[in-house]
PDB file of N, CA and C in Angstrom:
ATOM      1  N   UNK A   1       0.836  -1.164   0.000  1.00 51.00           N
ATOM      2  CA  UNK A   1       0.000   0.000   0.000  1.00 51.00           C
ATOM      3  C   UNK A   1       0.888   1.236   0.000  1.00 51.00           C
ATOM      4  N   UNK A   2       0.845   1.983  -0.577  1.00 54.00           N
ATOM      5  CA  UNK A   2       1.766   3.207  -0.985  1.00 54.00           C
ATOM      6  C   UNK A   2       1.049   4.323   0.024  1.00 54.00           C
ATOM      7  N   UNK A   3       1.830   5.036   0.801  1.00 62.00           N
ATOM      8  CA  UNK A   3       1.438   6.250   1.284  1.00 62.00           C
ATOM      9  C   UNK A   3       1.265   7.747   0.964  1.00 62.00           C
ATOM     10  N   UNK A   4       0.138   8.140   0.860  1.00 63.00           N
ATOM     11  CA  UNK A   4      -0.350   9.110  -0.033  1.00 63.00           C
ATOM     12  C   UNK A   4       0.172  10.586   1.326  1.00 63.00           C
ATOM     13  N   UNK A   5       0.983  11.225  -0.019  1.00 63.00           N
ATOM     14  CA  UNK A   5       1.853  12.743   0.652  1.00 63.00           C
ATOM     15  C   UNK A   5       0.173  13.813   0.320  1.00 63.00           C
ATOM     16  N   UNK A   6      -0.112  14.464   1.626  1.00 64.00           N
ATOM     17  CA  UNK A   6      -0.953  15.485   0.813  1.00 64.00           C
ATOM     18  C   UNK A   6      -0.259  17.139   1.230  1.00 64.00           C
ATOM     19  N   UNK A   7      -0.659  17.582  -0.579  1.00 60.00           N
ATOM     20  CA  UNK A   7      -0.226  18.712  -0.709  1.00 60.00           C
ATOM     21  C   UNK A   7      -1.359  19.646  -0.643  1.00 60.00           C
ATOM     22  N   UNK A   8      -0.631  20.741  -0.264  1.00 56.00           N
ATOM     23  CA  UNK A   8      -1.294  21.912  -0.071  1.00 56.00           C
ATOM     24  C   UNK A   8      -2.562  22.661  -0.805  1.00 56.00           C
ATOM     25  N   UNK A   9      -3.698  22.828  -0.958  1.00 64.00           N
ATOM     26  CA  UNK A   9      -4.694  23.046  -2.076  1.00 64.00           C
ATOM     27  C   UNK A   9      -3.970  24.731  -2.754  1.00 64.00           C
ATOM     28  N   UNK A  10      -3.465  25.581  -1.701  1.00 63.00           N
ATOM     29  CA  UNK A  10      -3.332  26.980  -1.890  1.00 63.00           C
ATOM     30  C   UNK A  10      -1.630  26.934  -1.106  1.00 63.00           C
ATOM     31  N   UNK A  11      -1.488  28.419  -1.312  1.00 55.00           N
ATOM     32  CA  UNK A  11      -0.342  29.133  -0.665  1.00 55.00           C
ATOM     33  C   UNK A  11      -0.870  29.646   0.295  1.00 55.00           C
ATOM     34  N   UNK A  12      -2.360  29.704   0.481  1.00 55.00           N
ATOM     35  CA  UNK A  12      -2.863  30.038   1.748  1.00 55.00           C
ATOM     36  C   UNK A  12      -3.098  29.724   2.996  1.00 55.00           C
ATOM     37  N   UNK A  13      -3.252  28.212   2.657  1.00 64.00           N
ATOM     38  CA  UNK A  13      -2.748  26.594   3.538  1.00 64.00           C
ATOM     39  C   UNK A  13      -1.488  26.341   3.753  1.00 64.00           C
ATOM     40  N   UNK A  14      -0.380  27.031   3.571  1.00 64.00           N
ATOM     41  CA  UNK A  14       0.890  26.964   3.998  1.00 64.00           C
ATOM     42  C   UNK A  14       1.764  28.119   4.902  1.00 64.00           C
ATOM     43  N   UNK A  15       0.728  29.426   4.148  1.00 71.00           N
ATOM     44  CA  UNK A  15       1.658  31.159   4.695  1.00 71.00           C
ATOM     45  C   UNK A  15       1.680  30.547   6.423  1.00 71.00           C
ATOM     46  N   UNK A  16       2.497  31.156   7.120  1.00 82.00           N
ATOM     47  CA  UNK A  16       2.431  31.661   8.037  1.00 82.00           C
ATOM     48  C   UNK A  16       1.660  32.825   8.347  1.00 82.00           C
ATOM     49  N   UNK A  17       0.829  32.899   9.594  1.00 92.00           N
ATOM     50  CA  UNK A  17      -0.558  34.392   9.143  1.00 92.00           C
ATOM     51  C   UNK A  17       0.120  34.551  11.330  1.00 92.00           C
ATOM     52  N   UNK A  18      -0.064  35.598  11.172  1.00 93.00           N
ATOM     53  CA  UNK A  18       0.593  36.352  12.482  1.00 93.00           C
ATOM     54  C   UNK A  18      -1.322  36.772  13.506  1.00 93.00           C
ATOM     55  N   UNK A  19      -1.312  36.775  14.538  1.00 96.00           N
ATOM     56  CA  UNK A  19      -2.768  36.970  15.502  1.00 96.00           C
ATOM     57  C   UNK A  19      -2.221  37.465  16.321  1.00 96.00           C
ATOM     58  N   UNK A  20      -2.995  38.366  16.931  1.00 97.00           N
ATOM     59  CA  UNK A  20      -2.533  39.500  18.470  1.00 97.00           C
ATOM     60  C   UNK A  20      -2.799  38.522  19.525  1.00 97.00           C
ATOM     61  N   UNK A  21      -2.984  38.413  20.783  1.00 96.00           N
ATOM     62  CA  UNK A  21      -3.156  37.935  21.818  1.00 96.00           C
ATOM     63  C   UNK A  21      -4.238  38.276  22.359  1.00 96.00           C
ATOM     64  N   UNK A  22      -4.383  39.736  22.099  1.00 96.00           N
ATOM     65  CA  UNK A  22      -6.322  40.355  22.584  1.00 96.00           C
ATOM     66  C   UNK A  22      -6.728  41.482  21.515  1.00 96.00           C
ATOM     67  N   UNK A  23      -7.628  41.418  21.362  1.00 96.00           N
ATOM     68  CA  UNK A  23      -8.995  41.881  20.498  1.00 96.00           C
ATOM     69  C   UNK A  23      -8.008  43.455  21.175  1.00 96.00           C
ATOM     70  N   UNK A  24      -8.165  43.959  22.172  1.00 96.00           N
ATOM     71  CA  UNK A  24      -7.821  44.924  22.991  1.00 96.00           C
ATOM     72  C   UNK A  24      -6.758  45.862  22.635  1.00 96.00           C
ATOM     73  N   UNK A  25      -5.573  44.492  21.813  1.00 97.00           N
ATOM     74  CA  UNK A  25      -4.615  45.136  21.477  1.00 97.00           C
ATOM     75  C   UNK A  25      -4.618  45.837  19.985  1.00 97.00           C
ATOM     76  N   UNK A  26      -5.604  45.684  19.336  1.00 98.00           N
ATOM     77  CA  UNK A  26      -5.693  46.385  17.972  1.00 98.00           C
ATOM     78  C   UNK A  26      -6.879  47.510  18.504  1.00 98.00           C
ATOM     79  N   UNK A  27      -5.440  48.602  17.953  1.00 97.00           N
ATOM     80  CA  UNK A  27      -6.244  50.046  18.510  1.00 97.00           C
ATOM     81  C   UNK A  27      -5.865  50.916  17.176  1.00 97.00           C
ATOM     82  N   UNK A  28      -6.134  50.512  16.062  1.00 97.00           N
ATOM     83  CA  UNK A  28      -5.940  51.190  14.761  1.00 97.00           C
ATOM     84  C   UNK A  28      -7.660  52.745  14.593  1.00 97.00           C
ATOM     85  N   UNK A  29      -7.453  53.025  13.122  1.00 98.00           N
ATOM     86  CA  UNK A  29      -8.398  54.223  13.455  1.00 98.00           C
ATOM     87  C   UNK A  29      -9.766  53.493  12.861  1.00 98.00           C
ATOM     88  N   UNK A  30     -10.650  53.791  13.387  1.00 97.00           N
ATOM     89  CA  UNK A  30     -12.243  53.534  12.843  1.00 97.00           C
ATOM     90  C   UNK A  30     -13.212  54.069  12.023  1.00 97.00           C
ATOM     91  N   UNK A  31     -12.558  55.453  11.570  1.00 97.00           N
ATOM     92  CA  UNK A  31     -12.926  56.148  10.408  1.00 97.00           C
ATOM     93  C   UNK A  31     -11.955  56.814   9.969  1.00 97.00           C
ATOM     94  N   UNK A  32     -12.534  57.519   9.013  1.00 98.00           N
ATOM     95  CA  UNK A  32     -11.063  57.827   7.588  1.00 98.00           C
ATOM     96  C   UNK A  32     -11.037  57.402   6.627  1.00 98.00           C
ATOM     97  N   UNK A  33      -9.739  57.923   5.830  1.00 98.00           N
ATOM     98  CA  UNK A  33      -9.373  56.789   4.919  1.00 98.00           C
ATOM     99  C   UNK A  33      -7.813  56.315   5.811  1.00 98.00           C
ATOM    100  N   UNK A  34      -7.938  55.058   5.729  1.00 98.00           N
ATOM    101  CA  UNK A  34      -6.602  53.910   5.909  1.00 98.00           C
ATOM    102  C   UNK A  34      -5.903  53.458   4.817  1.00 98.00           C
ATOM    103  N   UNK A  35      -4.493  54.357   5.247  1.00 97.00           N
ATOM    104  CA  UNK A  35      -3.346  53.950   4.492  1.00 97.00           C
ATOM    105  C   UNK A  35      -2.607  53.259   4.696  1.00 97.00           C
ATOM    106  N   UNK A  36      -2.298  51.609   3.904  1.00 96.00           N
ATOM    107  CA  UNK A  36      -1.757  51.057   3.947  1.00 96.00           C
ATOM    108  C   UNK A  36      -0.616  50.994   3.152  1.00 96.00           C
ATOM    109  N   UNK A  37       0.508  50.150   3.595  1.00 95.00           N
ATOM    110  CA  UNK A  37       1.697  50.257   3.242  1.00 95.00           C
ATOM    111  C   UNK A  37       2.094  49.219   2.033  1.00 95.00           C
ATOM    112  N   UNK A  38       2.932  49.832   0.928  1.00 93.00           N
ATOM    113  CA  UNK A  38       2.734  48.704   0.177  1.00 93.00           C
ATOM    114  C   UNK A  38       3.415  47.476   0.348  1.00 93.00           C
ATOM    115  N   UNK A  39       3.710  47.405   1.320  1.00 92.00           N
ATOM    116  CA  UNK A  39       4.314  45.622   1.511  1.00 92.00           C
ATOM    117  C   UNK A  39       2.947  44.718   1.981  1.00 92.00           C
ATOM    118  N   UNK A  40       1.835  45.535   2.223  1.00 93.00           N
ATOM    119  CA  UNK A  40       1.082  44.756   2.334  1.00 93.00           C
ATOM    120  C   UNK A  40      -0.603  45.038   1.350  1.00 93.00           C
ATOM    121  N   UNK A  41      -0.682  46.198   0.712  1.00 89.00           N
ATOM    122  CA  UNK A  41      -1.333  46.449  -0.248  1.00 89.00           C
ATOM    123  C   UNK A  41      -0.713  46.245  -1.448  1.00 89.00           C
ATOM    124  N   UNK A  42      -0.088  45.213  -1.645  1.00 82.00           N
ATOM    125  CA  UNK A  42       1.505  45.389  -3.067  1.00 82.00           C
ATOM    126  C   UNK A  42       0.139  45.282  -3.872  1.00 82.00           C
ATOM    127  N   UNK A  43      -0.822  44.613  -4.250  1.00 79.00           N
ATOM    128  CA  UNK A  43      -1.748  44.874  -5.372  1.00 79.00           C
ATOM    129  C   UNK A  43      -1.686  46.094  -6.044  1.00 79.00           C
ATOM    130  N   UNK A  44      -1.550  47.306  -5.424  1.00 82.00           N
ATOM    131  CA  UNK A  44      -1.838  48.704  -6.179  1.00 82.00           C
ATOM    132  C   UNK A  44      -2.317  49.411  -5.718  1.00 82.00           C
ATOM    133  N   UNK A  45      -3.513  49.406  -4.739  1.00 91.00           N
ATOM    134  CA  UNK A  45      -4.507  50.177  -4.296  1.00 91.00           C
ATOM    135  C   UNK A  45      -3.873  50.149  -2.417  1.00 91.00           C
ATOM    136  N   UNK A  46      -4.002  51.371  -2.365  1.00 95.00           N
ATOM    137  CA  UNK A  46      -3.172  51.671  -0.640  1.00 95.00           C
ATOM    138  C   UNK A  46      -4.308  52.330   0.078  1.00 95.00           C
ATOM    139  N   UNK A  47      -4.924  52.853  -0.377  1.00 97.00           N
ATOM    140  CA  UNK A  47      -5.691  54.232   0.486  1.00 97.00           C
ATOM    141  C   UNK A  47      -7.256  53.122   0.376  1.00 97.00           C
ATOM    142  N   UNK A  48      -7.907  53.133   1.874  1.00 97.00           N
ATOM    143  CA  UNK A  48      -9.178  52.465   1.896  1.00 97.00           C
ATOM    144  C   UNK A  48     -10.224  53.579   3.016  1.00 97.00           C
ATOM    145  N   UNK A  49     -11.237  53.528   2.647  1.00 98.00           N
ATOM    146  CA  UNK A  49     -12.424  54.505   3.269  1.00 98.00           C
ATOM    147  C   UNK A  49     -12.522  53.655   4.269  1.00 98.00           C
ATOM    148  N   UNK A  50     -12.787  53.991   5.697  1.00 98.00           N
ATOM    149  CA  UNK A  50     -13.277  53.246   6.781  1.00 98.00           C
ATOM    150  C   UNK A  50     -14.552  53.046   6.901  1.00 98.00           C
ATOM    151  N   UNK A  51     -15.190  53.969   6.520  1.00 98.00           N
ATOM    152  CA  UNK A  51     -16.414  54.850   6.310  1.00 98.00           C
ATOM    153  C   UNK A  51     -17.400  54.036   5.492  1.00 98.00           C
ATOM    154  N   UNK A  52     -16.778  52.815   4.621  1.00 98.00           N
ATOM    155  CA  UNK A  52     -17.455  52.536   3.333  1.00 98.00           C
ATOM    156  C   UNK A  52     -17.244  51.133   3.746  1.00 98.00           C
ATOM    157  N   UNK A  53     -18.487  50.518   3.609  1.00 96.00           N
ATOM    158  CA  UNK A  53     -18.579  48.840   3.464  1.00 96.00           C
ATOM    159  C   UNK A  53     -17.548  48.033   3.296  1.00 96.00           C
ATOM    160  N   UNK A  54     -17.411  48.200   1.776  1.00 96.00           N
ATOM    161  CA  UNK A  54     -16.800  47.679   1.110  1.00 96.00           C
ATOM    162  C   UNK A  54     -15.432  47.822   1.542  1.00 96.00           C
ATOM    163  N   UNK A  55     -14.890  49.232   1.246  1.00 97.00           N
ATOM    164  CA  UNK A  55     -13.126  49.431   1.746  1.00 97.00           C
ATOM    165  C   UNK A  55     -13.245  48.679   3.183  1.00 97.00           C
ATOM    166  N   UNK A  56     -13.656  49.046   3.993  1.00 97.00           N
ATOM    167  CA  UNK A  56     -13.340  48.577   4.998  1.00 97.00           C
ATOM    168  C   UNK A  56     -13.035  46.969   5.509  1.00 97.00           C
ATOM    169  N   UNK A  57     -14.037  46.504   5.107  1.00 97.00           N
ATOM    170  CA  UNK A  57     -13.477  44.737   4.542  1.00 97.00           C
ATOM    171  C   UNK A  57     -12.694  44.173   4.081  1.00 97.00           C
ATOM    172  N   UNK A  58     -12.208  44.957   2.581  1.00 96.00           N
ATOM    173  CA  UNK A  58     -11.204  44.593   1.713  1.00 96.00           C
ATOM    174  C   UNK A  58      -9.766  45.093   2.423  1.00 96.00           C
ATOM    175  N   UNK A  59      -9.944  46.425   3.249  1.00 97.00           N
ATOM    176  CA  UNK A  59      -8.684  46.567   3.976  1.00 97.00           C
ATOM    177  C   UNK A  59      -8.447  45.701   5.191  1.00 97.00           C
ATOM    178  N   UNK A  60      -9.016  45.120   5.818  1.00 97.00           N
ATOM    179  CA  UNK A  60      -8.924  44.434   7.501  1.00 97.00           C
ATOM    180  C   UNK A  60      -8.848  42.849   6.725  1.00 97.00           C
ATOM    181  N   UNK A  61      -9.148  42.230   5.595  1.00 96.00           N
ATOM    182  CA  UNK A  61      -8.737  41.493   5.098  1.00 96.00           C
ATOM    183  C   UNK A  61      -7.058  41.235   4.472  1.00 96.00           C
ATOM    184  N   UNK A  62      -6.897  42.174   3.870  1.00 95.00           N
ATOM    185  CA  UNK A  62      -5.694  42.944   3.513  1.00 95.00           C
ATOM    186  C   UNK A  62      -4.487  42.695   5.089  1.00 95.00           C
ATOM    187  N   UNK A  63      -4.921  42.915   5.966  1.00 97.00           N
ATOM    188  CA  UNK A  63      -4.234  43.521   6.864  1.00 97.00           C
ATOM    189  C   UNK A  63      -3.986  41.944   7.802  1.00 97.00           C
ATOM    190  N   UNK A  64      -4.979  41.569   7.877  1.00 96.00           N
ATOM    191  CA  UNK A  64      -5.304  40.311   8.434  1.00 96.00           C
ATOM    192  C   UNK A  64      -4.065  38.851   7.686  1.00 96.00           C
ATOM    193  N   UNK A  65      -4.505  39.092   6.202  1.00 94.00           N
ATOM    194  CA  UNK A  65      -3.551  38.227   5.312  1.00 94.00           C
ATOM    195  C   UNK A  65      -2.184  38.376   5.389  1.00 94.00           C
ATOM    196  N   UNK A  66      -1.751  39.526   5.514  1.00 94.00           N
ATOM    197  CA  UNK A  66      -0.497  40.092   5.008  1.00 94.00           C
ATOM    198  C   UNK A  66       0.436  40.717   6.058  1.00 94.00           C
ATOM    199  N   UNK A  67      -0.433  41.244   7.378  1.00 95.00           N
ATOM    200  CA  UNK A  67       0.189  42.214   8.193  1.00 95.00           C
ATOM    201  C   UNK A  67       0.747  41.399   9.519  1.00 95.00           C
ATOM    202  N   UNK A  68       1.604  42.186   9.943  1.00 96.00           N
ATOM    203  CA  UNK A  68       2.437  41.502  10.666  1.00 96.00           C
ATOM    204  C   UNK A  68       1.750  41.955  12.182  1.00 96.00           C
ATOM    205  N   UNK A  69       2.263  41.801  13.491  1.00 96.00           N
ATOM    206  CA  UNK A  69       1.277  41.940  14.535  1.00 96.00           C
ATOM    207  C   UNK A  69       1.857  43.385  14.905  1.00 96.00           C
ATOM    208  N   UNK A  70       2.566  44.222  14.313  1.00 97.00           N
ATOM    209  CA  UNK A  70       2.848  45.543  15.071  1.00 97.00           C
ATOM    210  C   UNK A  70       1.887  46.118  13.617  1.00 97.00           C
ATOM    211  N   UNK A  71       1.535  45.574  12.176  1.00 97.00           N
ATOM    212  CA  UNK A  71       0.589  46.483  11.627  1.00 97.00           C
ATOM    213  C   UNK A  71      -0.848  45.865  12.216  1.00 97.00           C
ATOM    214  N   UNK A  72      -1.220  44.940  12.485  1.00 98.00           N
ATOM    215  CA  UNK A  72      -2.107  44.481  13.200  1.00 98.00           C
ATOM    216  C   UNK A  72      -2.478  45.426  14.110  1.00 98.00           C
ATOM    217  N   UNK A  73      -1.318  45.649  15.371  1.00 98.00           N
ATOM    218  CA  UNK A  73      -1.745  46.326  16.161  1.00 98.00           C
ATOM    219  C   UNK A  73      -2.110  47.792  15.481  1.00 98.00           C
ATOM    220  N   UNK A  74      -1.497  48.413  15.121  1.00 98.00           N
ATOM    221  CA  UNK A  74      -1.616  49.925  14.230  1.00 98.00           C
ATOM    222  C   UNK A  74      -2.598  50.299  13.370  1.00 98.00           C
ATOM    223  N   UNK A  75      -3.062  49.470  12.411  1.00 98.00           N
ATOM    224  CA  UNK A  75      -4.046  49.492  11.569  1.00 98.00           C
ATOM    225  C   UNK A  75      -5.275  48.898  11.763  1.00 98.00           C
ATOM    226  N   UNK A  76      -5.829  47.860  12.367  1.00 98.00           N
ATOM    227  CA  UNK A  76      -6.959  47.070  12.619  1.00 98.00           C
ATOM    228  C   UNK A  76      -7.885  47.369  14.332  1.00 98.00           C
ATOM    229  N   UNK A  77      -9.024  48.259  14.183  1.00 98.00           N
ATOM    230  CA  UNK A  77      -9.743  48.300  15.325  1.00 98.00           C
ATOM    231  C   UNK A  77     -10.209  47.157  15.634  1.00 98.00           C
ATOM    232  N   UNK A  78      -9.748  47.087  17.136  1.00 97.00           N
ATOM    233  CA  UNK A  78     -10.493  45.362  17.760  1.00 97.00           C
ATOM    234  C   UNK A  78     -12.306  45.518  17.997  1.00 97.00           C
ATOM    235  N   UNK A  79     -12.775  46.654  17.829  1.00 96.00           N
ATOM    236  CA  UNK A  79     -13.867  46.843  17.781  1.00 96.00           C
ATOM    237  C   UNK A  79     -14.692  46.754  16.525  1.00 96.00           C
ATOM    238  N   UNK A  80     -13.742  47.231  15.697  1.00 97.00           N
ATOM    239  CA  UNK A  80     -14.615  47.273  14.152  1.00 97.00           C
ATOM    240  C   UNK A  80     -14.222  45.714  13.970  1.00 97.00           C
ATOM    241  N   UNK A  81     -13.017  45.296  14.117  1.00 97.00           N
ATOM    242  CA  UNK A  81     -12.575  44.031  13.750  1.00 97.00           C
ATOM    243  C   UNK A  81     -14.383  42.921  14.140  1.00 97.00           C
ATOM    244  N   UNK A  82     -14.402  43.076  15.146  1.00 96.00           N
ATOM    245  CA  UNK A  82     -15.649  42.492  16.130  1.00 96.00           C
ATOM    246  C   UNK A  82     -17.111  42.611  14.890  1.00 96.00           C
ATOM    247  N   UNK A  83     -17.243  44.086  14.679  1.00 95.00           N
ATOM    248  CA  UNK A  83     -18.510  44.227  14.079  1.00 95.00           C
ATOM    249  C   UNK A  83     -18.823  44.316  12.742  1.00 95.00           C
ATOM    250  N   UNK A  84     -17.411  43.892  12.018  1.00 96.00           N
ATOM    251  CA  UNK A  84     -17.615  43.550  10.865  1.00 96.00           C
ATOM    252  C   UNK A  84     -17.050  42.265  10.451  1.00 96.00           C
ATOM    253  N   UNK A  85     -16.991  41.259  11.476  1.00 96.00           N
ATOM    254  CA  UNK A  85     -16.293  39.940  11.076  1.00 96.00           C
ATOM    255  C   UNK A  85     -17.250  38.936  10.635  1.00 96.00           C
ATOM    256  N   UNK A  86     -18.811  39.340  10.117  1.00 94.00           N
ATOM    257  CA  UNK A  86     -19.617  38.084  10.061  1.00 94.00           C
ATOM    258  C   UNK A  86     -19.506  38.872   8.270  1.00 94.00           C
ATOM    259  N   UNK A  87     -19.229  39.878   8.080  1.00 94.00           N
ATOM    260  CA  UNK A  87     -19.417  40.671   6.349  1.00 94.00           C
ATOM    261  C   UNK A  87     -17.955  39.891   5.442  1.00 94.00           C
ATOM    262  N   UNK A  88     -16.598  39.567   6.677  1.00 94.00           N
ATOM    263  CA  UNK A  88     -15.547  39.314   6.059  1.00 94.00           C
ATOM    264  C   UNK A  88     -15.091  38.340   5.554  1.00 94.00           C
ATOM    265  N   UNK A  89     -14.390  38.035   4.304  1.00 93.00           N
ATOM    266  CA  UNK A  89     -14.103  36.682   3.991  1.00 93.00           C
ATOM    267  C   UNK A  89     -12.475  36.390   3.829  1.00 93.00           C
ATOM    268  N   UNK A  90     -11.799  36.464   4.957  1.00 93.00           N
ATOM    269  CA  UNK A  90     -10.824  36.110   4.939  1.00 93.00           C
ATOM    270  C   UNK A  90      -9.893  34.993   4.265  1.00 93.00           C
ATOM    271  N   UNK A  91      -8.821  34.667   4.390  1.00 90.00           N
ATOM    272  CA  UNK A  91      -8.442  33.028   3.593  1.00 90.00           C
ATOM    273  C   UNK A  91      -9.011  32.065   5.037  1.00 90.00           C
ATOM    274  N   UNK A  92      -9.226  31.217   4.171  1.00 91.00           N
ATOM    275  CA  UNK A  92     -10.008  30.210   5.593  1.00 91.00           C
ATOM    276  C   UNK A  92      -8.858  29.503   6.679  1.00 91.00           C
ATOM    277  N   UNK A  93      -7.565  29.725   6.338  1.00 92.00           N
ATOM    278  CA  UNK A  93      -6.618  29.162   7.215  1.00 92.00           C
ATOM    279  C   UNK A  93      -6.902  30.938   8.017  1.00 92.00           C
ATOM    280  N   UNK A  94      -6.846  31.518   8.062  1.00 94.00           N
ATOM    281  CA  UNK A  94      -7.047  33.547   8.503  1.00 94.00           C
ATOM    282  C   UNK A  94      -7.953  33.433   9.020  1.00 94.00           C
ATOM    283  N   UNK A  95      -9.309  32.482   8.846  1.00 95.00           N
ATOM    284  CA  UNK A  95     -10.442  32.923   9.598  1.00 95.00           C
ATOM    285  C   UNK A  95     -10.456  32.070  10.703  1.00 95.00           C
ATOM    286  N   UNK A  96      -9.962  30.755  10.622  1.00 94.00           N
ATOM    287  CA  UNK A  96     -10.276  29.701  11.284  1.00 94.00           C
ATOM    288  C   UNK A  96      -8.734  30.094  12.438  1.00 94.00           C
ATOM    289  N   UNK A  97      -7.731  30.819  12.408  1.00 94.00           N
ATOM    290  CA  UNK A  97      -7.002  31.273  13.167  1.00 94.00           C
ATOM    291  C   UNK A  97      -7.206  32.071  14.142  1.00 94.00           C
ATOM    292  N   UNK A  98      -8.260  33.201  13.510  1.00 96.00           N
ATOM    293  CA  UNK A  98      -8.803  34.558  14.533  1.00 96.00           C
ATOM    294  C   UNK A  98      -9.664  33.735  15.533  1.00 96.00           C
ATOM    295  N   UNK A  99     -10.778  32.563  14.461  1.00 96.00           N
ATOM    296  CA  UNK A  99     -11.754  32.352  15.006  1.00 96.00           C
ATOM    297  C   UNK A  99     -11.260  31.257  16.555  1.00 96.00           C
ATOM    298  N   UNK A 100     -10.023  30.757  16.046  1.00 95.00           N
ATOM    299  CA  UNK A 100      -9.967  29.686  17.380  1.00 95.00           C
ATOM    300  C   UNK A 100      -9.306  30.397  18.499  1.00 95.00           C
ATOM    301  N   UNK A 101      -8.472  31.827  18.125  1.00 95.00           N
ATOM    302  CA  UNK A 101      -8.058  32.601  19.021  1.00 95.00           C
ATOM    303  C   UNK A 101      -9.306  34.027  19.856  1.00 95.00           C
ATOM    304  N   UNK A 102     -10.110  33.806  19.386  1.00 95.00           N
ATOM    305  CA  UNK A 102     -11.159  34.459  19.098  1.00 95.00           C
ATOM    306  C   UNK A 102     -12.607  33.776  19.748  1.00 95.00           C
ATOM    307  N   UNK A 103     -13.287  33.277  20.162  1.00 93.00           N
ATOM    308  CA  UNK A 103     -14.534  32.418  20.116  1.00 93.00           C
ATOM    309  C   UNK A 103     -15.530  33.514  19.846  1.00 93.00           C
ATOM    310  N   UNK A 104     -15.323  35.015  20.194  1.00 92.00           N
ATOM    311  CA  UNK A 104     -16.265  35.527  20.232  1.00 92.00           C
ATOM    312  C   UNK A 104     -16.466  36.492  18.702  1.00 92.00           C
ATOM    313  N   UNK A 105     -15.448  36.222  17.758  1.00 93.00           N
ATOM    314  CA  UNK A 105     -15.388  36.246  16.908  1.00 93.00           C
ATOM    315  C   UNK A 105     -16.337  35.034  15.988  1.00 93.00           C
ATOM    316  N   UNK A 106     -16.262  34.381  16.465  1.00 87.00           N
ATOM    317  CA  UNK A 106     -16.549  32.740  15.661  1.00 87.00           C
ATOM    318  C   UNK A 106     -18.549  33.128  16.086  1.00 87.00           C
ATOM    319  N   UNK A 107     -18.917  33.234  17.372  1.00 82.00           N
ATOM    320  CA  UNK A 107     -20.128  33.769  17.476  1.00 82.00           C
ATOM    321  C   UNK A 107     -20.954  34.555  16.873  1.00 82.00           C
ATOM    322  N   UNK A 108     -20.021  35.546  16.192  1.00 71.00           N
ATOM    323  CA  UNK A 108     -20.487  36.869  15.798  1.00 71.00           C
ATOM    324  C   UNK A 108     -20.828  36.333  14.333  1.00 71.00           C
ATOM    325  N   UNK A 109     -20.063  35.419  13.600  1.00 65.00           N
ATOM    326  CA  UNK A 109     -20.270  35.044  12.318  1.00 65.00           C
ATOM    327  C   UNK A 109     -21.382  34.426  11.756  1.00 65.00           C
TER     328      UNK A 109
END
């Protein structure tokens, strides 16, 4: 019987993804526009409305995927993080990380 190696479906199932320790510690801004840096907006687009549905998702996703825990801490409100985490679709290794560090995250969804 030959033993079956399983590989990775994504690069998303492999990244290393960085989590704060408390909701508490992300004290980023809650309105505005949020400028992100391009090591972690490298797509093109840096500047996101807080203000707006949409930006605001696509940036805390952004930030979540890519950011390390001192932009974590800097950029991402643990409050907005909270009240917009059932709208967000993170990579599912990203969600299932917040969510097990998180329960009350995982509730809210």
């Amino acid at each position: 019987m030959s033993e079956r190696i399983s590989t990775p479906f994504s690069f998303a199932e492999v990244k290393p993804y960085e989590v704060v320790d408390s909701l508490a510690e992300l004290h980023g801004p809650e309105h505005g526009v949020l400028s992100l840096p391009v090591e972690l907006a490298w797509g093109g687009r840096t500047e996101f409305d807080l203000d707006d549905d949409y930006d605001r998702t696509a940036a805390y996703k952004i930030v979540l995927e890519e950011g390390t825990n001192r932009q974590l801490r800097e950029l991402v409100s643990g409050r907005l993080l909270a009240a917009i985490w059932s709208q967000m679709r993170p990579a599912r290794p990203v969600r299932a990380l917040w969510e097990q560090h998180f329960p009350e995250l995982r509730a809210a969804a």
